[in-house]
Short mmCIF file of C-alpha atoms and ligand atoms in Angstrom, two decimals:
data_model
loop_
_atom_site.label_atom_id
_atom_site.label_comp_id
_atom_site.label_asym_id
_atom_site.label_seq_id
_atom_site.Cartn_x
_atom_site.Cartn_y
_atom_site.Cartn_z
CA MET A 531 -18.12 7.04 -4.70
CA ASN A 532 -17.81 9.97 -6.42
CA LYS A 533 -20.61 10.79 -8.77
CA LYS A 534 -19.21 10.82 -12.20
CA ARG A 535 -20.14 12.92 -15.20
CA LYS A 536 -20.84 13.17 -18.81
CA VAL A 537 -17.67 14.74 -20.88
CA LYS A 538 -18.69 18.52 -20.40
CA LEU A 539 -18.78 20.25 -24.43
CA THR A 540 -17.59 23.57 -25.16
CA GLY A 541 -19.63 25.91 -26.59
CA LYS A 542 -16.96 25.91 -29.68
CA GLU A 543 -17.14 22.00 -29.72
CA LYS A 544 -21.60 22.27 -29.40
CA SER A 545 -21.15 24.86 -32.08
CA GLU A 546 -18.82 22.03 -34.01
CA LEU A 547 -21.19 19.83 -33.84
CA LEU A 548 -23.65 21.46 -34.97
CA GLY A 549 -21.74 22.48 -37.73
CA GLU A 550 -20.95 18.71 -38.49
CA GLY A 551 -24.77 18.01 -38.78
CA VAL A 552 -25.55 21.28 -40.61
CA VAL A 553 -23.55 20.15 -43.31
CA THR A 554 -24.18 16.43 -43.22
CA ILE A 555 -27.64 17.04 -43.49
CA VAL A 556 -27.58 19.52 -46.63
CA LEU A 557 -24.85 16.98 -47.92
CA LEU A 558 -27.14 14.18 -47.59
CA LEU A 559 -30.32 15.91 -48.98
CA LEU A 560 -27.78 16.71 -51.81
CA LEU A 561 -27.10 13.11 -52.38
CA ASN A 562 -30.75 11.79 -52.26
CA LEU A 563 -32.09 14.47 -54.42
CA SER A 564 -29.19 13.47 -57.41
CA LEU A 565 -30.48 9.87 -56.52
CA VAL A 566 -34.05 10.75 -57.06
CA ILE A 567 -33.49 12.42 -60.16
CA LEU A 568 -31.25 10.12 -61.37
CA LEU A 569 -33.89 6.73 -60.30
CA ASN A 570 -36.79 9.32 -62.20
CA LEU A 571 -34.57 9.66 -65.10
CA ALA A 572 -33.58 5.89 -65.21
CA LEU A 573 -37.42 5.02 -64.87
CA LEU A 574 -38.52 7.33 -67.96
CA GLN A 575 -35.42 5.94 -69.83
CA ASN A 576 -35.94 1.82 -69.47
CA GLN A 577 -39.21 0.17 -70.31
CA ASP A 578 -37.55 -2.96 -68.83
CA LEU A 579 -36.66 -1.42 -65.82
CA ILE A 580 -40.40 -0.52 -65.30
CA ASP A 581 -41.41 -4.15 -66.44
CA GLY A 582 -39.01 -5.86 -63.66
CA ILE A 583 -39.97 -3.54 -60.96
CA TRP A 584 -43.75 -4.88 -62.08
CA ILE A 585 -42.58 -8.51 -61.68
CA ILE A 586 -41.32 -8.03 -58.78
CA LYS A 587 -43.92 -6.19 -57.45
CA GLN A 588 -46.62 -8.87 -59.01
CA ALA A 589 -44.21 -11.96 -56.96
CA ILE A 590 -44.86 -10.60 -53.64
CA SER A 591 -48.43 -9.68 -54.64
CA ILE A 592 -48.20 -5.95 -53.23
CA SER A 593 -51.83 -4.06 -54.23
CA SER A 594 -52.27 -3.57 -57.43
CA ASN A 595 -52.98 -0.09 -56.55
CA TRP A 596 -49.63 1.13 -56.18
CA ASN A 597 -48.37 2.53 -59.07
CA LEU A 598 -44.29 3.86 -59.46
CA TYR A 599 -44.70 6.71 -57.06
CA SER A 600 -45.52 4.50 -54.34
CA TRP A 601 -41.87 2.74 -55.10
CA GLN A 602 -40.43 6.26 -54.83
CA ASN A 603 -42.52 6.40 -51.84
CA ILE A 604 -40.79 3.61 -50.39
CA PHE A 605 -37.34 4.75 -51.19
CA ILE A 606 -37.39 8.14 -50.12
CA GLY A 607 -38.89 6.32 -46.96
CA PHE A 608 -35.54 3.95 -47.10
CA MET A 609 -32.98 6.95 -47.91
CA ALA A 610 -34.63 9.04 -45.25
CA VAL A 611 -33.99 6.10 -42.52
CA VAL A 612 -30.09 5.53 -44.06
CA ASP A 613 -29.83 9.49 -44.01
CA PHE A 614 -30.77 9.15 -40.16
CA ILE A 615 -28.22 6.19 -39.69
CA VAL A 616 -25.05 8.26 -41.86
CA LEU A 617 -25.91 11.72 -39.31
CA TYR A 618 -26.12 9.76 -36.40
CA TRP A 619 -22.81 7.93 -37.44
CA ARG A 620 -21.06 10.94 -38.35
CA LEU A 621 -22.62 12.81 -35.02
CA ILE A 622 -21.53 10.36 -32.66
CA ARG A 623 -18.22 9.91 -34.50
CA ARG A 624 -17.83 13.20 -33.96
CA TYR A 625 -18.51 13.30 -30.39
CA HIS A 626 -16.31 10.27 -29.48
CA GLN A 627 -13.59 12.39 -31.29
CA MET A 628 -14.20 15.03 -28.72
CA GLN A 629 -14.57 12.49 -25.69
CA MET A 630 -10.73 11.65 -27.09
CA ARG A 631 -9.61 15.16 -26.93
CA HIS A 632 -10.92 15.93 -23.48
CA VAL A 633 -8.70 12.71 -22.19
CA ILE A 634 -5.81 13.82 -24.05
CA THR A 635 -6.26 17.83 -22.22
CA GLU A 636 -6.28 16.27 -19.29
CA LEU A 637 -3.71 13.74 -19.82
CA HIS A 638 -1.29 16.90 -20.65
CA TYR A 639 -2.79 18.11 -17.41
CA ILE A 640 -1.22 15.52 -15.37
CA ALA A 641 1.69 15.43 -17.09
CA GLU A 642 2.62 18.83 -16.67
CA GLY A 643 2.42 17.55 -12.92
CA ASN A 644 -0.53 17.03 -11.20
CA PHE A 645 -0.16 13.70 -10.43
CA ASP A 646 -2.77 13.46 -7.87
CA HIS A 647 -5.50 14.97 -10.78
CA ARG A 648 -8.17 12.25 -11.66
CA ILE A 649 -10.25 12.28 -15.10
CA ASP A 650 -13.44 12.77 -13.18
CA PHE A 651 -15.82 11.86 -16.19
CA TYR A 652 -17.16 8.85 -17.78
CA VAL A 653 -17.86 7.76 -21.81
CA LYS A 654 -19.65 4.67 -22.61
CA THR A 655 -17.32 3.37 -25.05
CA ASP A 656 -13.71 1.29 -24.45
CA LEU A 657 -12.28 4.37 -24.06
CA GLN A 658 -13.54 3.98 -20.34
CA LYS A 659 -10.98 1.79 -20.10
CA VAL A 660 -8.32 3.88 -20.95
CA ILE A 661 -9.82 6.54 -18.50
CA ASP A 662 -10.01 3.73 -15.58
CA SER A 663 -6.41 3.09 -16.23
CA ILE A 664 -5.31 6.50 -16.35
CA ASN A 665 -7.59 6.91 -12.74
CA SER A 666 -5.81 3.75 -11.27
CA LEU A 667 -2.31 4.99 -12.44
CA VAL A 668 -3.23 8.29 -10.65
CA ASP A 669 -4.00 6.36 -7.49
CA SER A 670 -0.73 4.31 -7.35
CA THR A 671 1.23 7.89 -8.23
CA VAL A 672 -0.17 9.70 -5.06
CA LYS A 673 -0.01 6.17 -2.85
CA ALA A 674 3.32 6.21 -3.70
CA MET A 675 3.78 9.82 -3.07
CA GLN A 676 2.34 9.41 0.28
CA GLU A 677 4.81 6.43 1.36
CA GLU A 678 7.46 8.52 -0.05
CA ARG A 679 6.75 11.78 1.88
CA GLN A 680 5.91 9.38 5.12
CA ILE A 681 9.40 7.92 4.63
CA GLU A 682 11.35 11.39 4.34
CA GLN A 683 9.22 12.46 7.45
CA SER A 684 10.08 9.48 9.41
CA LYS A 685 13.50 9.66 7.91
CA ASP A 686 13.57 12.90 9.64
CA ASP A 687 12.05 11.87 13.04
CA LEU A 688 14.60 9.17 13.14
CA VAL A 689 17.36 11.79 12.56
CA THR A 690 15.81 13.82 15.23
CA ASN A 691 15.35 11.11 17.58
CA VAL A 692 18.81 10.22 17.18
CA SER A 693 20.26 12.96 17.67
CA HIS A 694 18.38 14.01 20.99
CA ASP A 695 19.40 10.52 21.98
CA ILE A 696 23.14 11.01 21.63
CA ARG A 697 22.95 14.93 22.98
CA THR A 698 21.75 13.92 26.18
CA PRO A 699 24.36 11.53 27.28
CA LEU A 700 26.54 13.46 25.30
CA THR A 701 26.13 16.80 26.97
CA SER A 702 26.95 14.98 30.53
CA ILE A 703 30.07 13.27 29.10
CA ILE A 704 31.22 16.64 27.83
CA GLY A 705 30.36 18.40 31.55
CA TYR A 706 31.96 16.13 33.44
CA LEU A 707 35.15 15.25 31.52
CA GLY A 708 35.22 19.38 31.14
CA LEU A 709 35.63 19.32 35.01
CA LEU A 710 38.12 16.95 35.20
CA HIS A 711 39.86 18.53 32.38
CA SER A 712 39.61 21.88 34.04
CA GLY A 713 40.81 20.49 37.43
CA SER A 714 38.38 21.68 39.30
CA VAL A 715 37.28 18.36 40.85
CA LYS A 716 38.27 19.16 44.59
CA SER A 717 38.73 15.16 45.87
CA GLU A 718 39.63 11.74 43.75
CA GLU A 719 36.02 10.73 45.46
CA ASP A 720 34.31 13.10 42.98
CA ALA A 721 36.74 12.60 40.18
CA ARG A 722 36.22 8.72 40.26
CA LYS A 723 32.37 9.38 40.38
CA TYR A 724 32.65 12.00 37.47
CA ILE A 725 34.31 9.44 35.60
CA ASN A 726 31.91 6.72 36.34
CA ILE A 727 29.10 8.81 34.95
CA ALA A 728 31.10 9.53 31.82
CA TYR A 729 31.88 6.00 31.67
CA VAL A 730 27.65 5.05 31.84
CA LYS A 731 26.61 7.45 29.58
CA ALA A 732 29.24 6.49 27.07
CA ASN A 733 27.99 2.93 27.41
CA GLN A 734 24.28 4.41 26.99
CA MET A 735 25.69 5.89 23.25
CA LYS A 736 27.42 2.26 22.46
CA ALA A 737 23.86 0.79 23.74
CA LEU A 738 22.53 2.81 21.28
CA ALA A 739 24.52 2.92 18.67
CA ASP A 740 24.20 -0.95 18.53
CA ASP A 741 20.39 -0.65 18.59
CA LEU A 742 20.21 1.39 15.29
CA PHE A 743 22.80 -0.71 13.80
CA GLU A 744 20.62 -3.88 14.64
CA TYR A 745 17.30 -1.19 13.57
CA THR A 746 18.77 -0.71 10.01
CA THR A 747 19.71 -3.93 9.53
CA VAL A 748 16.35 -6.07 10.83
CA ARG A 749 14.43 -3.27 7.81
CA GLN A 750 16.85 -4.67 5.19
CA GLY A 751 14.12 -7.50 4.87
CA PRO A 752 14.40 -11.59 5.30
CA THR A 753 17.17 -11.91 2.33
CA LYS A 754 19.43 -11.47 5.84
CA LEU A 755 17.84 -14.37 7.48
CA ALA A 756 19.73 -17.97 8.48
CA LEU A 757 16.95 -19.69 8.21
CA ALA A 758 17.38 -23.43 9.60
CA PRO A 759 15.56 -25.41 12.01
CA LEU A 760 15.12 -24.63 15.32
CA HIS A 761 14.42 -26.49 18.26
CA LEU A 762 11.71 -24.03 20.40
CA ASN A 763 12.15 -26.19 23.77
CA SER A 764 15.66 -25.86 23.53
CA MET A 765 15.83 -22.56 23.06
CA LEU A 766 13.34 -21.13 25.98
CA GLU A 767 14.68 -23.13 27.88
CA GLN A 768 18.34 -21.83 27.23
CA LEU A 769 17.07 -17.98 27.57
CA ALA A 770 15.21 -18.96 31.13
CA ALA A 771 18.84 -20.33 32.93
CA SER A 772 20.64 -17.26 30.80
CA PHE A 773 18.32 -14.82 32.53
CA GLU A 774 17.92 -17.04 35.59
CA LEU A 775 20.47 -15.14 38.00
CA GLU A 776 19.07 -11.20 36.85
CA ALA A 777 15.49 -12.88 37.67
CA GLU A 778 16.36 -14.39 41.17
CA LYS A 779 17.84 -11.06 42.53
CA LYS A 780 14.38 -9.80 41.38
CA ASN A 781 12.57 -12.65 43.04
CA VAL A 782 11.00 -13.37 39.75
CA THR A 783 10.94 -17.00 38.48
CA ILE A 784 10.94 -17.63 34.80
CA THR A 785 8.95 -20.69 33.21
CA ALA A 786 9.73 -22.42 29.57
CA THR A 787 6.62 -25.08 28.29
CA VAL A 788 6.45 -25.66 24.85
CA THR A 789 3.64 -27.85 22.87
CA PRO A 790 4.55 -30.74 21.79
CA LYS A 791 8.02 -30.61 22.95
CA GLU A 792 9.49 -31.30 19.73
CA LEU A 793 8.46 -28.40 18.34
CA THR A 794 10.79 -26.84 15.14
CA ILE A 795 10.45 -24.03 13.58
CA ASP A 796 12.54 -22.63 10.32
CA ALA A 797 14.26 -19.61 11.58
CA ASP A 798 17.16 -17.61 11.97
CA ALA A 799 18.32 -18.83 15.40
CA GLU A 800 20.66 -15.84 16.35
CA GLN A 801 18.09 -13.38 15.45
CA LEU A 802 15.17 -15.27 16.91
CA GLY A 803 17.32 -15.29 20.25
CA ARG A 804 17.51 -11.52 20.22
CA VAL A 805 13.80 -11.19 19.72
CA PHE A 806 13.34 -13.37 23.05
CA ASN A 807 16.16 -11.73 25.02
CA ASN A 808 14.46 -8.31 24.52
CA LEU A 809 10.78 -9.45 25.36
CA LEU A 810 12.03 -11.61 28.62
CA SER A 811 14.75 -8.20 29.23
CA ASN A 812 12.00 -6.42 28.88
CA ALA A 813 9.70 -8.09 31.29
CA LEU A 814 12.49 -8.20 33.48
CA LYS A 815 12.95 -4.51 33.45
CA TYR A 816 9.25 -3.02 32.67
CA GLY A 817 6.81 -5.39 34.57
CA LYS A 818 7.26 -3.38 37.74
CA GLY A 819 6.24 -6.21 40.85
CA ALA A 820 6.28 -9.13 38.52
CA THR A 821 6.61 -12.35 40.32
CA GLU A 822 6.70 -15.03 37.27
CA ILE A 823 7.51 -14.62 33.77
CA ASN A 824 6.20 -17.37 31.49
CA LEU A 825 7.48 -18.33 28.07
CA ILE A 826 5.03 -20.61 26.35
CA ALA A 827 5.14 -22.02 23.02
CA ARG A 828 2.11 -23.91 21.43
CA LYS A 829 1.73 -25.11 17.74
CA THR A 830 -1.89 -23.29 16.67
CA GLY A 831 -2.11 -24.54 13.11
CA THR A 832 -0.32 -26.65 10.73
CA ASN A 833 1.80 -24.04 9.95
CA GLU A 834 1.77 -21.82 12.93
CA VAL A 835 3.23 -21.58 16.18
CA GLU A 836 2.11 -19.00 18.89
CA ILE A 837 5.06 -17.94 21.41
CA VAL A 838 4.17 -16.07 24.11
CA VAL A 839 6.40 -13.95 26.69
CA ALA A 840 4.00 -12.79 29.57
CA ASN A 841 4.54 -11.64 32.88
CA ASN A 842 2.36 -10.49 35.98
CA GLY A 843 3.83 -7.10 36.38
CA GLN A 844 2.67 -3.72 36.21
CA LYS A 845 0.47 -3.46 33.06
CA ILE A 846 0.93 -1.16 30.20
CA GLU A 847 -1.22 1.71 30.13
CA SER A 848 -3.82 0.88 27.19
CA SER A 849 -2.91 4.46 25.31
CA ALA A 850 0.51 2.77 25.10
CA VAL A 851 -0.27 -0.92 24.22
CA ASN A 852 -0.16 0.32 20.49
CA LYS A 853 3.01 2.50 20.48
CA VAL A 854 4.91 -0.11 22.54
CA PHE A 855 5.93 -1.65 19.02
CA GLU A 856 7.18 2.48 17.06
CA ARG A 857 10.73 3.27 17.68
CA PHE A 858 11.86 5.68 20.28
CA TYR A 859 8.59 4.82 22.25
CA ARG A 860 9.24 4.91 25.51
CA VAL A 861 6.06 4.44 27.98
CA GLU A 862 8.10 6.89 30.43
CA THR A 863 10.97 8.87 29.66
CA SER A 864 12.22 9.09 33.16
CA ARG A 865 11.78 5.11 33.20
CA SER A 866 13.39 4.94 30.47
CA VAL A 867 16.60 6.71 31.71
CA GLU A 868 16.24 4.75 34.81
CA THR A 869 16.82 1.48 32.81
CA GLY A 870 19.00 2.71 30.16
CA GLY A 871 16.46 2.19 27.23
CA THR A 872 16.61 3.26 23.48
CA GLY A 873 12.85 2.65 22.50
CA LEU A 874 14.11 0.41 19.77
CA GLY A 875 14.01 -2.67 21.33
CA LEU A 876 10.55 -3.55 20.22
CA ALA A 877 11.04 -1.93 17.09
CA ILE A 878 13.65 -4.03 16.42
CA THR A 879 12.01 -7.23 17.68
CA LYS A 880 8.91 -6.70 15.41
CA GLY A 881 11.01 -5.97 12.23
CA ILE A 882 12.69 -9.50 13.07
CA VAL A 883 9.24 -11.11 13.79
CA GLU A 884 8.11 -9.98 10.33
CA SER A 885 11.25 -10.74 8.38
CA HIS A 886 10.46 -14.39 9.30
CA GLN A 887 6.72 -13.68 7.94
CA GLY A 888 5.11 -13.52 11.69
CA ASN A 889 3.34 -10.77 13.73
CA ILE A 890 3.49 -9.78 17.23
CA HIS A 891 1.36 -8.18 19.38
CA VAL A 892 0.85 -7.32 23.06
CA THR A 893 -2.11 -7.42 25.52
CA SER A 894 -1.90 -6.16 28.76
CA ASP A 895 -4.60 -6.25 31.92
CA ASP A 896 -4.00 -6.23 35.68
CA ASP A 897 -2.86 -9.92 35.54
CA MET A 898 -0.78 -10.24 32.56
CA THR A 899 1.19 -8.47 30.05
CA ARG A 900 1.39 -10.62 27.12
CA PHE A 901 3.62 -10.63 24.28
CA ILE A 902 2.54 -12.94 21.58
CA ILE A 903 4.16 -13.81 18.49
CA HIS A 904 2.57 -15.96 15.29
CA LEU A 905 5.37 -17.62 13.29
CA PRO A 906 5.03 -20.20 10.43
CA ILE A 907 7.09 -23.50 10.96
CA LYS A 908 8.46 -23.41 7.82
CA GLN A 909 8.97 -20.43 5.92
CA ASN A 910 8.50 -19.77 2.53
CA GLU A 911 10.31 -21.84 0.03
CA SER A 912 11.42 -18.90 -1.98
CA GLU A 913 12.77 -17.30 1.03
CA LYS A 914 14.77 -21.04 1.49
CA VAL A 915 16.11 -21.03 -1.69
CA GLU A 916 17.00 -16.96 -1.88
CA LYS A 917 18.84 -18.02 1.68
CA HIS A 918 20.35 -21.03 0.29
CA SER A 919 22.40 -19.24 -2.61
CA GLU A 920 23.19 -16.13 -0.77
CA LYS A 921 24.56 -18.65 1.93
CA ASN A 922 26.90 -20.48 -0.75
CA ARG A 923 27.87 -17.37 -2.08
P1 LIG B 1496 13.41 -0.09 24.96
O1 LIG B 1496 14.10 -0.64 23.73
O2 LIG B 1496 14.18 1.04 25.93
O3 LIG B 1496 13.41 -1.26 25.91
P2 LIG B 1496 11.29 -0.97 24.02
O4 LIG B 1496 11.09 -0.84 22.25
O5 LIG B 1496 11.89 -2.44 23.90
O6 LIG B 1496 11.94 -0.03 24.58
O7 LIG B 1496 10.23 -0.94 24.93
C1 LIG B 1496 9.26 0.18 24.80
C2 LIG B 1496 8.59 0.75 26.07
O8 LIG B 1496 7.73 -0.52 26.21
C3 LIG B 1496 9.32 0.48 26.99
O9 LIG B 1496 9.59 2.16 27.67
C4 LIG B 1496 8.34 0.25 28.17
O10 LIG B 1496 8.01 0.92 29.03
C5 LIG B 1496 7.53 -0.79 27.21
N1 LIG B 1496 7.47 -2.63 27.64
C6 LIG B 1496 7.77 -3.18 27.12
N2 LIG B 1496 7.87 -4.35 27.61
C7 LIG B 1496 7.32 -4.17 28.72
C8 LIG B 1496 6.83 -5.24 29.51
N3 LIG B 1496 7.16 -6.66 29.54
N4 LIG B 1496 5.94 -4.89 30.43
C9 LIG B 1496 5.44 -3.57 30.92
N5 LIG B 1496 6.27 -2.48 29.90
C10 LIG B 1496 6.82 -2.76 28.99
#
């Protein structure tokens, strides 16, 4: 924690305080003097007052040795205490005003554009609450500015990545179409080969455009979900069946196990289908040497399910495990070129899972690579209402 200091008074303020003290003392002395004179005059001229004091003195049985001067002493003592209190009150009041002035100066400094400036002194009055509020405002402003900067940076990265990923296939397409266009292709076989390459590259660009669209849609948040009860066993079995042919070609068996069998969750079937499609096709594409892919769903809490997509293929290096969900991240560029990925698949997957108020992570070792998803069984009521009204619009 920062070491806080008290308000540091300037030389001018110190002399102001000193001046205030001197003026107050002089005024108080004059007041005291006039009060003593007035009292003396009153006592000398008024016998009834002397008698009155005498009676009071007797009633509270103070020593008879006391004379009028002792009463004066008491009065002077009393006045000295009052004077001290008044002096202290005036000085402290002025000191508090100076503290306030310091806070205002700091506020002006912040308002001039120094939004990350915190007030680093403390005071012992209620003004501290104001200082604390200003400081927390500064903290949240700094946080918001950092987030803004990150978003800006992330947008720049997105543009850089997208332009790079578009430029690479586009350069090939232009190159091969250029050859065809200039008529410098020697044989029909070559021409077919070039057209084929251009076609594959154009498809790569389309996949990127589709993924980008999907990615930006997912990032728009949970209001885009069309929630309905989803029977997990049916969905996972359907998915396993749709990948069966591809899996057979690679000698991979896909199994789906759901416990309990009737496990049903609130989800957007289309979106969640996309999640498992991504994970399954990744397991087939990247899980080199895998012989099995297991889809396992089970109830892990009163309102939680865990769904695991596991394969026993080549592991993801530990340095890459934390990065695979980053957009455009690909473990190996060469491999991605070969597999035609955009590096957006897992970013989209994560976005969809999070929009369902869930989370996803990956573990990978020599035995298994597991993508583990946790989802609530029942979605937040407010979201359902929101979705319902959106559907009815
Ligand atoms: P893409 O959209 O290009 O397929 P993803 O975002 O889906 O990219 O995946 C990012 C990277 O994570 C891939 O390049 C791949 O190397 C790695 N990866 C994803 N799933 C698996 C898996 N099941 N086994 C091994 N590596 C994987």
